[in-house]
Every structure is written in structure tokens, then in C-alpha cells.
Coordinates of C-alpha atoms in Angstrom, one line a residue:
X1 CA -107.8 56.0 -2.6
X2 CA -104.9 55.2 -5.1
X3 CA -101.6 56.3 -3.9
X4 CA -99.4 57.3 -6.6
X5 CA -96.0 57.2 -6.4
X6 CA -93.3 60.2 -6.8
X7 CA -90.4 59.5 -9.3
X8 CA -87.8 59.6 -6.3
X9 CA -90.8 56.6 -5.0
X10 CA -90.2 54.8 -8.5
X11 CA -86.5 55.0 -8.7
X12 CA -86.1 54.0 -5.2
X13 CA -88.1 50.7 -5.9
X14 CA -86.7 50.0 -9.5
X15 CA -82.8 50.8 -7.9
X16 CA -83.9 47.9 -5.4
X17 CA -84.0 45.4 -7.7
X18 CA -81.0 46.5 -9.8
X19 CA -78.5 44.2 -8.5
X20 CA -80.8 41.4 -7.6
X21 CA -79.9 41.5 -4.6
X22 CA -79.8 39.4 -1.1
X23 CA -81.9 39.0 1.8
X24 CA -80.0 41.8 3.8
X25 CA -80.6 44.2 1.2
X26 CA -84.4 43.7 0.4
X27 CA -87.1 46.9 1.3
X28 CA -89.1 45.4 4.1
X29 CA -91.9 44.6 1.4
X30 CA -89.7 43.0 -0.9
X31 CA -88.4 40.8 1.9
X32 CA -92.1 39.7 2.6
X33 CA -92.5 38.4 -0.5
X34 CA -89.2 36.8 -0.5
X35 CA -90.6 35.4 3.2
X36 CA -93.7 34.0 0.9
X37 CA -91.9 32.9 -2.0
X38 CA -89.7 30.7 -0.5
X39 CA -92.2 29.4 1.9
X40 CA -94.6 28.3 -1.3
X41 CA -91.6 26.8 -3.3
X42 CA -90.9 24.3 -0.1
X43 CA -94.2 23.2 -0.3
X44 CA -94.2 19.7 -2.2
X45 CA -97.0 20.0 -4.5
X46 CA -96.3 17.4 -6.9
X47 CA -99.1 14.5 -8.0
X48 CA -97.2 11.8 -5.9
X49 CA -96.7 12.7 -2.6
X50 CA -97.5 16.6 -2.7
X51 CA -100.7 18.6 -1.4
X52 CA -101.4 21.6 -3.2
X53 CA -104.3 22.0 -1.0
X54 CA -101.2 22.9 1.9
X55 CA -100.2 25.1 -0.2
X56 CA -103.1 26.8 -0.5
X57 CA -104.1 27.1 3.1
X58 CA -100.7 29.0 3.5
X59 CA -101.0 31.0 0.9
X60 CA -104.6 31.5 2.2
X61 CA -103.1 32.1 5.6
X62 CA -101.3 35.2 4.4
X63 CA -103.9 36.5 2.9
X64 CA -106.1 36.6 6.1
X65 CA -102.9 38.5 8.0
X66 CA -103.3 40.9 5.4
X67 CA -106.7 41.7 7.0
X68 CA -108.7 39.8 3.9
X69 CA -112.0 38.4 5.7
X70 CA -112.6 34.6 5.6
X71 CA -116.1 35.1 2.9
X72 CA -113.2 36.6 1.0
X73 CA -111.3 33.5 0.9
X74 CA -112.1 29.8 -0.4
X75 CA -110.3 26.5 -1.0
X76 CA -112.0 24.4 -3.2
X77 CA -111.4 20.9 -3.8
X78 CA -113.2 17.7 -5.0
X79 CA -114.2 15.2 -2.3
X80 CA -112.7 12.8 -3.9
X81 CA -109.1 14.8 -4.2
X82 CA -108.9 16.7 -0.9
X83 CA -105.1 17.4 -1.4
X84 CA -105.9 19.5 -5.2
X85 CA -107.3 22.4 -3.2
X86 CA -107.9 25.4 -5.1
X87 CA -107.4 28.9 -3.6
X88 CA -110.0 32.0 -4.6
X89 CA -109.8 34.9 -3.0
X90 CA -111.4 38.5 -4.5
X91 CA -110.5 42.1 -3.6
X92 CA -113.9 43.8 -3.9
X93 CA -113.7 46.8 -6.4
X94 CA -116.2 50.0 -5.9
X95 CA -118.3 49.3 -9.2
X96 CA -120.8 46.3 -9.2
X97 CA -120.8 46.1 -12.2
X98 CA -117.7 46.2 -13.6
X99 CA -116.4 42.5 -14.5
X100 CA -113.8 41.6 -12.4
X101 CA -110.0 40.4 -13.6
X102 CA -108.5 37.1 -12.6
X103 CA -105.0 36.7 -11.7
X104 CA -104.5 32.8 -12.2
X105 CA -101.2 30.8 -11.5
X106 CA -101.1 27.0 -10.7
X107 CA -99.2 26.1 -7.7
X108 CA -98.9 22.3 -8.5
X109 CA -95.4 20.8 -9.9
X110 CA -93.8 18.2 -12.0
X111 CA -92.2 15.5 -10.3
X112 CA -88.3 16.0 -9.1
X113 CA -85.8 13.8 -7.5
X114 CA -83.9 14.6 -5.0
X115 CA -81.1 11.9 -6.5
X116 CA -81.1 13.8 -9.8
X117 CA -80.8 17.2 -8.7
X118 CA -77.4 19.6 -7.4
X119 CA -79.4 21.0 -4.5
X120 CA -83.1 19.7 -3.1
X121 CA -85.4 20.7 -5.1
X122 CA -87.9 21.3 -2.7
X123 CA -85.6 24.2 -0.7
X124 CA -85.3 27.2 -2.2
X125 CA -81.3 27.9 -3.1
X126 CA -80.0 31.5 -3.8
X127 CA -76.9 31.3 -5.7
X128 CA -75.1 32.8 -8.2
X129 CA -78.1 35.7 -8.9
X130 CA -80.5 32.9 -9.3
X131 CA -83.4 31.3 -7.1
X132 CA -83.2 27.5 -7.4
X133 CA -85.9 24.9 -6.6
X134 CA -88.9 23.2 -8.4
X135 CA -91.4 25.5 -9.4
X136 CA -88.7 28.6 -9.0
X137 CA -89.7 29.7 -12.8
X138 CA -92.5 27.2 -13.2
X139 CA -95.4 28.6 -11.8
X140 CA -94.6 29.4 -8.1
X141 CA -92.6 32.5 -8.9
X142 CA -96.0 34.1 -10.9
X143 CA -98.2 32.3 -8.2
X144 CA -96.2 33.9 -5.2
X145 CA -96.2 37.5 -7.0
X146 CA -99.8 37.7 -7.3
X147 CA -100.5 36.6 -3.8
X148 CA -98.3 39.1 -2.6
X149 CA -99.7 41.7 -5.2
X150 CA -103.0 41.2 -3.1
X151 CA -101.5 41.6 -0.1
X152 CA -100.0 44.8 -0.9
X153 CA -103.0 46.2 -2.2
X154 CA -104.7 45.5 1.2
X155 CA -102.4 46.7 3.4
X156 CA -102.3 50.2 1.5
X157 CA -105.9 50.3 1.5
X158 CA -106.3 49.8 -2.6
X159 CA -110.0 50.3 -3.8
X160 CA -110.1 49.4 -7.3
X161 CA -112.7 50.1 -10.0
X162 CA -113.2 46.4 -10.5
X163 CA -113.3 43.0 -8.2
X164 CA -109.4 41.2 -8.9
X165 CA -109.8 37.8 -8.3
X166 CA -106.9 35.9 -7.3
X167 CA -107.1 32.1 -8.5
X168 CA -104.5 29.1 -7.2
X169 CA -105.2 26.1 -9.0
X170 CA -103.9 22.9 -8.8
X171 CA -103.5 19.8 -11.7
X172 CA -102.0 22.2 -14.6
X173 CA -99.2 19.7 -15.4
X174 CA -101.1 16.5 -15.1
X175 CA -104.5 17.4 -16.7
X176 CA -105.6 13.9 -17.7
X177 CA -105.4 12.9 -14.2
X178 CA -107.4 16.1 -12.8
X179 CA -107.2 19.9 -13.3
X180 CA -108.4 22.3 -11.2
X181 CA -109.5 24.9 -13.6
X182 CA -111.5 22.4 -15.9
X183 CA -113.1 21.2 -12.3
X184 CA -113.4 25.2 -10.8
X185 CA -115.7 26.0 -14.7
X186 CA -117.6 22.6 -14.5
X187 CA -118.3 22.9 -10.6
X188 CA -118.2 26.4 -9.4
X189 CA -118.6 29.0 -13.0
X190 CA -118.6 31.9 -10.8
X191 CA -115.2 31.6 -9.1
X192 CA -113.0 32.1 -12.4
X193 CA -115.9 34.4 -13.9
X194 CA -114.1 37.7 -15.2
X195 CA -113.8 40.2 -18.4
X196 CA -109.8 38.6 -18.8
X197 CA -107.5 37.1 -17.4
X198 CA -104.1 37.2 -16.4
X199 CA -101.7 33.7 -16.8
X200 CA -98.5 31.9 -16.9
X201 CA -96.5 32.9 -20.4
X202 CA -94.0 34.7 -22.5
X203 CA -92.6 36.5 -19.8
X204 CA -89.6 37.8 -22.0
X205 CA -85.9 37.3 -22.2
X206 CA -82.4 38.3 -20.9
X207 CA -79.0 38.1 -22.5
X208 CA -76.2 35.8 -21.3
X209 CA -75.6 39.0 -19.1
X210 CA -78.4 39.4 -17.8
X211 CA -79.6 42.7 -19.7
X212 CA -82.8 42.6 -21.2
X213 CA -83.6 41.8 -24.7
X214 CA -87.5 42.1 -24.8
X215 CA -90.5 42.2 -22.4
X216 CA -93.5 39.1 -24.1
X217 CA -97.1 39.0 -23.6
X218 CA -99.0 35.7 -24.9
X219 CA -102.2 36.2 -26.6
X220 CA -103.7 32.5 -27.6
X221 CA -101.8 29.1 -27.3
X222 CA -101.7 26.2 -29.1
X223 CA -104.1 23.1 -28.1
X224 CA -102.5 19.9 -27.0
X225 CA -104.3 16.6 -28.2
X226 CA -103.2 12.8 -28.2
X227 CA -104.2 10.4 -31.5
X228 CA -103.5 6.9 -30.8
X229 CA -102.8 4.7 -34.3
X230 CA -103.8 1.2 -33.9
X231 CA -103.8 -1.4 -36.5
X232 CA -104.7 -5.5 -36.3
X233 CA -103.5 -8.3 -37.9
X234 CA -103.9 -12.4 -37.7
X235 CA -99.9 -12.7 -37.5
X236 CA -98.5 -15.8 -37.9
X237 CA -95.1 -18.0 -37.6
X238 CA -92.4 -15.1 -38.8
X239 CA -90.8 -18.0 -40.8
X240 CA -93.7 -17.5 -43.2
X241 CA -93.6 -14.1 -43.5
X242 CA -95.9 -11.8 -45.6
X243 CA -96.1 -8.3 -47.1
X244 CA -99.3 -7.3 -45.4
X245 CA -97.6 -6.8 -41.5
X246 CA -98.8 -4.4 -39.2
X247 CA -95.3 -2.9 -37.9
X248 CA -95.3 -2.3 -42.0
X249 CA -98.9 -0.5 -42.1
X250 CA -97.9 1.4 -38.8
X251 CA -94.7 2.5 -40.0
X252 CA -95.6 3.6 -43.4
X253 CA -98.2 6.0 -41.7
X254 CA -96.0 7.4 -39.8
X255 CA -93.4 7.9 -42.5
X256 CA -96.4 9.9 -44.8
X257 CA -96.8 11.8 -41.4
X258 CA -93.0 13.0 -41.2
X259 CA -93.4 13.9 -45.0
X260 CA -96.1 15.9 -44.2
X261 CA -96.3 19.8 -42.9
X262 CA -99.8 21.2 -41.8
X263 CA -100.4 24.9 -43.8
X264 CA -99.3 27.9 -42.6
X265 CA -101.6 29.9 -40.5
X266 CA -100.1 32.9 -39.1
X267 CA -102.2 34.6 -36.4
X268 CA -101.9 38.2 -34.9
X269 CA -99.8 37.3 -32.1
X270 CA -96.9 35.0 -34.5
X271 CA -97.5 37.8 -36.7
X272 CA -96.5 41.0 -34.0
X273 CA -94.0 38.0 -32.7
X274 CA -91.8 37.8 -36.2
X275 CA -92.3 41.6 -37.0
X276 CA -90.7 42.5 -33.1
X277 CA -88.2 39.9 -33.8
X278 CA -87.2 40.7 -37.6
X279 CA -86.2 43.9 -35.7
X280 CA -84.4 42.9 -32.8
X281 CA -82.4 40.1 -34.7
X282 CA -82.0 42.0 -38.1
X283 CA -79.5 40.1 -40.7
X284 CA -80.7 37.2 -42.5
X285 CA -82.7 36.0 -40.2
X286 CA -85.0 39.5 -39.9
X287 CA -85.4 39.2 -43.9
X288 CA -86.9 35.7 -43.4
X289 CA -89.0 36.3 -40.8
X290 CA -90.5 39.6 -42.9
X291 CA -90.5 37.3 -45.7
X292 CA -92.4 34.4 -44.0
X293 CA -94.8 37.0 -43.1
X294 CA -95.7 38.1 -46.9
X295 CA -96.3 34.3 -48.0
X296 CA -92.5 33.6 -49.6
X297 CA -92.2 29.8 -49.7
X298 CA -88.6 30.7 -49.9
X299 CA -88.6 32.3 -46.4
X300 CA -90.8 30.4 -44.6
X301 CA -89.0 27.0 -45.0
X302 CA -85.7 28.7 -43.9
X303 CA -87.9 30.2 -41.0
X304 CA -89.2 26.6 -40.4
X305 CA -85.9 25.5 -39.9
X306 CA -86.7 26.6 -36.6
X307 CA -88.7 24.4 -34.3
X308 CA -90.1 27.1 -32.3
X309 CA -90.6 29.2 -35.0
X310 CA -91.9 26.2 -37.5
X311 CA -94.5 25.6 -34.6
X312 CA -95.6 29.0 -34.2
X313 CA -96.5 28.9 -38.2
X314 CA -98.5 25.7 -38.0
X315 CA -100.7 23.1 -36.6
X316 CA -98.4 20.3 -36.1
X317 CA -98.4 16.4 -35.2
X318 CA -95.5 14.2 -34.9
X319 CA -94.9 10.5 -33.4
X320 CA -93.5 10.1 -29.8
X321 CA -94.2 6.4 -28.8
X322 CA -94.6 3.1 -30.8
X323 CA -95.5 -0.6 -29.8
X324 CA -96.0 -3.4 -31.6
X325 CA -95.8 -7.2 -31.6
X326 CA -95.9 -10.0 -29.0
X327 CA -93.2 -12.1 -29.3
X328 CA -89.4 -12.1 -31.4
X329 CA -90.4 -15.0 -33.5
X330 CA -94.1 -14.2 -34.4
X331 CA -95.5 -12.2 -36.8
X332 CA -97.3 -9.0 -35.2
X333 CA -100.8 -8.9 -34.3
X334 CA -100.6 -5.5 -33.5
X335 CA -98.7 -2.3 -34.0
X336 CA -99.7 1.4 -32.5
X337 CA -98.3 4.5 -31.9
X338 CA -99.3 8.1 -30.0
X339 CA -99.1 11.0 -32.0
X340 CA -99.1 14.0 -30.2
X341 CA -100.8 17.3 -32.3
X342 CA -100.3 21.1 -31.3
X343 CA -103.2 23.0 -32.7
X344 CA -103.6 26.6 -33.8
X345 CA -105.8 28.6 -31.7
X346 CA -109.3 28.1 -34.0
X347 CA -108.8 25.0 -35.5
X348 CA -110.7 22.0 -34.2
X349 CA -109.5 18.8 -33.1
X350 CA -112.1 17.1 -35.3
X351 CA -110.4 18.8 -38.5
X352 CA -106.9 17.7 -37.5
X353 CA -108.2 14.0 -37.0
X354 CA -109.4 14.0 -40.5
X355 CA -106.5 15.2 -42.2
X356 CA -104.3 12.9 -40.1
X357 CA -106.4 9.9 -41.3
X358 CA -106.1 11.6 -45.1
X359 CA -102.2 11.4 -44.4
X360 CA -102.2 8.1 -43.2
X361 CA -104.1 7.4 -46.2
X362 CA -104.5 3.5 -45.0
X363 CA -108.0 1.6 -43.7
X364 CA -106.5 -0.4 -41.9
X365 CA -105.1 2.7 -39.2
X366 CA -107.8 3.0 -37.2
X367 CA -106.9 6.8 -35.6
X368 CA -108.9 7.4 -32.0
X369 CA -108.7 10.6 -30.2
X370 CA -107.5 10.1 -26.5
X371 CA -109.3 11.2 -23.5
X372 CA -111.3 14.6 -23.5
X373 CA -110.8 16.2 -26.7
X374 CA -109.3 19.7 -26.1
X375 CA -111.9 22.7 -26.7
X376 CA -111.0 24.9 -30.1
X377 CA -109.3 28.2 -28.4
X378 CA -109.8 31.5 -30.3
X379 CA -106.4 33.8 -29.9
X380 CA -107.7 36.6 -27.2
X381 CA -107.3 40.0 -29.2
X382 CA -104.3 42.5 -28.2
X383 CA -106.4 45.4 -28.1
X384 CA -105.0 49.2 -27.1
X385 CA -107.2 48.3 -23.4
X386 CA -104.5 45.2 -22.9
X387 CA -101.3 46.3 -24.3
X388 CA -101.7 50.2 -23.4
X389 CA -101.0 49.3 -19.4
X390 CA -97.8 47.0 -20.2
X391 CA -96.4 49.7 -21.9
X392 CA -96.6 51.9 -19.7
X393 CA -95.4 49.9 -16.7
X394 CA -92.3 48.4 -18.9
X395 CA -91.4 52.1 -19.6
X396 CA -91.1 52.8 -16.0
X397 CA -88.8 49.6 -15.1
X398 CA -87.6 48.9 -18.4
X399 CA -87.3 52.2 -21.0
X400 CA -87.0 51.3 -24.4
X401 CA -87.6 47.8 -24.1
X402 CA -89.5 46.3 -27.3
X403 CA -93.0 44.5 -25.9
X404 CA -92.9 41.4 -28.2
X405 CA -96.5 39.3 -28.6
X406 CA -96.0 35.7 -29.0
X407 CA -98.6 32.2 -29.0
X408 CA -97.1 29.6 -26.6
X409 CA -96.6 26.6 -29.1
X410 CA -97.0 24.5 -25.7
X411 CA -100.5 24.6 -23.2
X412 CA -101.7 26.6 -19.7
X413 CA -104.9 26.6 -18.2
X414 CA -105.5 29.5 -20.3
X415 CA -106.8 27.0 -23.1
X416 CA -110.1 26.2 -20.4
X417 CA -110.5 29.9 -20.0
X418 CA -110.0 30.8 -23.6
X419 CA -112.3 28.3 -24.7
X420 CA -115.2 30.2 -23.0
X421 CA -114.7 33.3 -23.7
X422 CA -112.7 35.0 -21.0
X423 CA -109.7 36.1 -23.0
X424 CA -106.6 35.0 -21.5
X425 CA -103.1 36.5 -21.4
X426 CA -99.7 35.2 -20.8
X427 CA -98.1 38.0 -18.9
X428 CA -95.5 38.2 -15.9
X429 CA -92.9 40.5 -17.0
X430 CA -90.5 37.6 -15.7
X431 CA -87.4 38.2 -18.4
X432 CA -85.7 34.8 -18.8
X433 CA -82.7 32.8 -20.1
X434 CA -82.8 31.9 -23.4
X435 CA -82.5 28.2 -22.4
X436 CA -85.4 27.6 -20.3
X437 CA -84.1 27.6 -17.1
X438 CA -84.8 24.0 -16.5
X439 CA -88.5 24.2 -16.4
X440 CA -89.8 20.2 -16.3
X441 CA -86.0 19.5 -15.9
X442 CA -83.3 19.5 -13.1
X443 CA -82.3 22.5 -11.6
X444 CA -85.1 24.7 -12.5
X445 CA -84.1 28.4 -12.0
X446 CA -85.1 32.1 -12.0
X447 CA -82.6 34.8 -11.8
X448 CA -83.4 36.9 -8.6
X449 CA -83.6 40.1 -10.3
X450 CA -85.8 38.8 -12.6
X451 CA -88.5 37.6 -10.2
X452 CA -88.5 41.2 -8.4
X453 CA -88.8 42.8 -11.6
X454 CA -91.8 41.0 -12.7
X455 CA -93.3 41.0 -8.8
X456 CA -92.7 44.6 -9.6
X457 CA -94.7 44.9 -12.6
X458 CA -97.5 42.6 -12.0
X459 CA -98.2 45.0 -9.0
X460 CA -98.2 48.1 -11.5
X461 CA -100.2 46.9 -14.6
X462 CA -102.9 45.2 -12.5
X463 CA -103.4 48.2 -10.6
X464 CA -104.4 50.7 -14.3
X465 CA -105.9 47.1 -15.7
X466 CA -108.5 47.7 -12.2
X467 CA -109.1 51.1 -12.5
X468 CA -109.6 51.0 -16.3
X469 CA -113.3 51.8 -17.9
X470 CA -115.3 49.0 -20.0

């Protein structure tokens, strides 16, 4: 049966994580999950010397305490990679047939130094409000809170409408060299088969004191894609030079390219995200984000000014590595660069690679895709079925707080997913700092009050998302 839970219940658990507060002062659940949090974070799971596949059989480990049954429970790995173990576990629902939903976080890690960093990044720090370690923000703290969602919902005897499938997948941040769920859709279809999906994303955001500004939900992202520019030429003595060089050619193109601004294609989700913001930011910059949304030039290049913004608008490419010639006193024989595209949710990678060779407007450019071209992503729909639930859960732990859609302008796993048609959402109800928290940098962070919260609320909405009809 579902237990619901008195307001006194409610309050009790929302007053918990008011202060964000220590170990001392945790519930005993809330100190379980702290227990599990801190044990997944000091698990090195980079590419270089880490294991996800560790991580996974502790995670996996929990799990089974819980009372989950071992044909629950799988780690799945290529034989060739034994340490990118991915973990799939389900909680059977009541109804057969109803599709199931899949609660996916990636437990691998970008690389960290121990040199660079204040503390070790691979020991979880509390200090100052905030959790610190690799992975803290970045993906361990939504990976840990779904784990310990399906704990929780074991151990009170939770029978939902619908399977939830838990999935912890390794590779996210170093796709070209393998990721897990590209591998788990290729290799085994039925482990990540659901009616949505629940991912890494928006989150929300916090003011310098800590009170929260808005609660986000991502619905589509932007495809990530490498062209590589390469153009020849015979060279020669650079004593004798002439006009036709290929640092020249190369350069040129790349100028045209920085002169050049893809169209603007605003979706549904940079669409609810400037109409939430107009509102919460007012002034100037509300009129041009209103105005960026009814087509004036005017405001959308004052908008633009804006990276974030500018790349929520539009497809965009832009240059981030060069080389060319061979030696100081010869001229080049060959000159190339990488330009890296972003790509609005529906737009192929085929239509970006013929307006970039328009741009470069040059034969000689020869313009290559590299490695696996990236699969066209439709933006997952924010029907009443997906948004009702949030609401209602942010209106318990948050009253009055503005739910803000948003595209991520960078990539998740949610682009594999998306791409065959299990709509995907960025969802944690994680509020953040404005500046990132050192994500892919040193010192990554999460304020403690922040990762309860949204342990809090993942719990909630995917308990009505379960029950739900259809």
C-alpha cells in the first residue's frame, strides 16, 4: 500500500533539511543516505585509474540489504571493459503492462588531481554548508538519491502502478572512448526500455544566500558534434612565399565562421525558459527576453549578448583547436582545426555540415565529421502528465517557487535515450549556485541542504510519476 504522509509527517521532514544540517542532526534515514552518499563519492570512478564497475557492486550491495532479490539486480559490462560496469536494478509495479520509468544517473567522473585541489577530491568534505569532492554535484549526488529512493521504497513496502527501473551507467563524460548507455541500447534494449525517463539537468538555482530563486526541469538538449577542417598544400621554402598558403585558407574559414550566427530557433522549453525568466529578472533584461521571443532583431541580439542565452536560441559552432605547418622556415603543407557544433534538438548533423562548408565557402576545406555522428534529438514534450507531479512536490518543500523549463545547451546520456524515443527529462530538484559549483573543475561542490532537498523530492515526484495512469 502507499503510505501517505500527515502534514505534521511533511513538516517534520522538510524542517530536517532547513538548516542543512550535520551528521548528528540527520533522521535516521537521512543519515543512511548520507552513509551511501559519501561512500559512492570515495569511489574513484574516473577513466584512468577508476572502476565504476566498484561502484556499482556497492551501490548494488545496498540494494540487496534493502531486501531487493539478486534477478532484481544486474551489472552489465563489456568483456572487453570489465571496470564500466553498469548497474540495473527494477522495482516491479502491480500493472504488467504499464511501461516502466527509468531513473538514470552516471556514476563515472572527470579526472581530478589531488595536487590541484584544497581538499582530496576523492573524500567527501563537509564544510561551510557544502559537500565537497569530485562528483559531489556532478552526477553522484542524483546517482546516490535515486539509489536511496529505491531503497526507501523497499523498506516501506512501496508497490507502485508501474516497474521504476533504476539505471547506473558508466562513460557519460568520455563518450568517444565508451558509454554505457549507447552500449546498454546496442547490447541489452530491454534494460533502459521505459515510457520516460528521468536524468541529470536543470536542477534550479539559489541565491548568494542560499534562498531559492527557481526550481528547472530540462526537456531536450543540444547535440554535441566535432568537424575537423583540413586543408593541403605543396609548401615550399618560406623565402619564396605565395598567396595561396594553407594557414591563409584555414584561417579565412574560420574568420567567415566567427562572422557567422546560425538562425534562431526557439523551442518550447527556451521558450517557457525566457517567459519564467522575463518574470523573475524583470527590468531591461525581462523586456528583451519577451522581445527575443516575438522575433525583435533588436532584442534578440541584446539577448545574445549572453552566451547561455545566445546558445539556447541557436545551433552553434565555433573553433577550439588549430594546427598547422611543419617547420618555422617552410611554407605549410597543412593547416586544420576542430570545430566543435551544439545542435538544436531536431536539426541533423548532416544539415549543420553543409551549411558549415557554405560558410567556409572554400574547396580547398575539406570539412569531415569526427567519430559517430550524434543521433537528431527531438525536445521530449512538457505535457500536464510530466510537469503536474513537480508542481506539486515543489509546492510542498518549496511554496511559491516558479518551475522554470530550460534545454541544456551542453549534452547527457539523455541525447541516446531521446533519440529513440523514450523522452527524457532533466530533473533533480538540486537548487544550485549560480556559478557552477566547480563541475569539470576543482573543488566541485553541493550545498548540503541542497542535496537533501532534492533527495527529498526525487522520492516524492517519482512516487505520483508510478502510480500515474497512461
Amino acid at each position: 500500500m502507499i503510505r501517505k504522509m500527515s502534514a505534521a509527517a511533511v513538516a517534520l521532514a522538510t524542517a530536517g533539511l532547513a538548516q542543512g544540517a550535520h551528521a548528528a542532526d540527520l533522521t535516521p534515514d537521512q543519515a543512511d543516505f548520507r552513509s551511501l552518499y559519501k561512500e559512492l563519492l570515495e569511489i574513484n570512478t574516473t577513466l584512468s585509474v577508476g572502476s565504476c564497475t566498484a561502484a556499482a557492486e556497492a551501490m548494488a550491495a545496498r540494494l540487496k540489504a534493502a531486501g531487493y532479490p539478486d534477478k532484481d539486480i544486474q551489472i552489465l559490462a563489456p568483456d572487453d571493459r570489465p571496470k564500466a560496469g553498469n548497474l540495473i536494478a527494477v522495482l516491479h509495479g502491480k500493472d504488467p503492462k504499464a511501461k516502466p520509468i527509468l531513473l538514470l544517473a552516471h556514476i563515472d567522473v572527470v579526472e581530478a588531481k589531488r595536487e590541484d585541489w584544497e581538499r582530496d577530491p576523492f573524500k567527501m568534505v563537509e564544510e561551510n554548508g557544502y559537500f565537497y569532492a569530485r562528483g559531489a554535484s556532478d552526477d553522484k549526488a542524483m546517482a546516490a538519491s535515486i539509489t536511496d529512493a529505491m531503497i526507501r521504497y523497499k523498506k516501506e513496502g512501496f508497490k507502485p502502478r508501474r516497474d521504476i527501473k533504476l539505471a547506473l551507467t558508466c562513460g557519460e563524460e568520455t563518450p568517444d572512448t565508451f558509454n554505457g548507455v549507447s552500449w546498454l541500447i546496442k547490447t541489452h534494449p530491454e534494460a533502459l526500455s521505459a515510457a520516460f525517463a528521468l536524468n541529470e539537468g536543470a536542477g534550479g538555482q539559489v541565491d548568494a544566500d542560499g534562498k531559492p530563486v527557481f526550481l528547472g526541469i530540462q526537456a531536450g538538449e543540444k547535440v554535441y558534434q566535432d568537424f575537423q577542417l583540413v586543408t593541403t598544400n605543396p609548401g615550399g621554402h618560406s623565402s619564396r612565399p605565395v598567396k595561396d598558403n594553407a594557414i591563409y585558407h584555414l584561417s579565412a574559414a574560420l574568420t567567415r565562421l566567427q562572422n557567422y550566427d546560425f538562425p534562431v530557433a526557439i523551442n518550447e522549453a527556451t521558450q517557457g525558459h525566457f517567459k519564467e525568466m522575463a518574470a523573475i529578472e524583470g527590468g531591461d533584461t525581462g523586456k528583451a527576453l519577451l522581445g527575443a521571443l516575438a522575433g525583435d532583431p533588436a532584442a534578440i541580439a541584446e539577448v545574445a549578448k549572453d552566451p547561455s542565452r545566445n546558445s539556447m536560441m541557436r545551433t552553434t559552432c565555433v573553433a577550439t583547436m588549430v594546427d598547422a605547418g611543419h617547420a618555422p622556415n617552410a611554407l605549410p603543407q597543412r593547416a586544420e582545426a576542430n570545430v566543435n557544433c551544439r545542435i538544436l534538438p531536431g536539426e541533423s548533423v548532416d544539415s549543420v555540415e553543409a551549411k558549415l562548408v557554405q560558410v567556409f565557402d572554400d574547396p580547398k576545406i575539406a570539412v569531415t565529421a569526427v567519430g559517430e555522428r550524434s543521433p537528431v534529438t527531438p525536445p521530449p514534450p512538457l505535457t500536464d502528465a510530466i510537469v503536474g507531479p513537480v508542481k506539486t512536490v515543489a509546492a510542498q518543500l518549496w511554496p511559491g517557487l516558479p518551475l522554470v523549463p530550460a534545454m541544456a545547451t551542453g549534452a547527457t546520456d539523455g541525447r541516446f535515450l531521446n533519440a529513440i524515443g523514450t523522452p527524457t527529462y532533466g530533473l533533480s530538484g538540486m537548487l544550485g549556485d549560480k556559478d557552477g559549483q566547480g563541475v569539470h573543475g576543482l573543488n566541485e561542490r553541493i550545498r548540503v541542504k541542497s542535496l537533501y532537498d532534492g533527495r527529498e523530492f526525487l522520492y516524492r515526484v517519482v512516487k505520483i510519476y508510478a502510480n500515474a495512469k497512461g
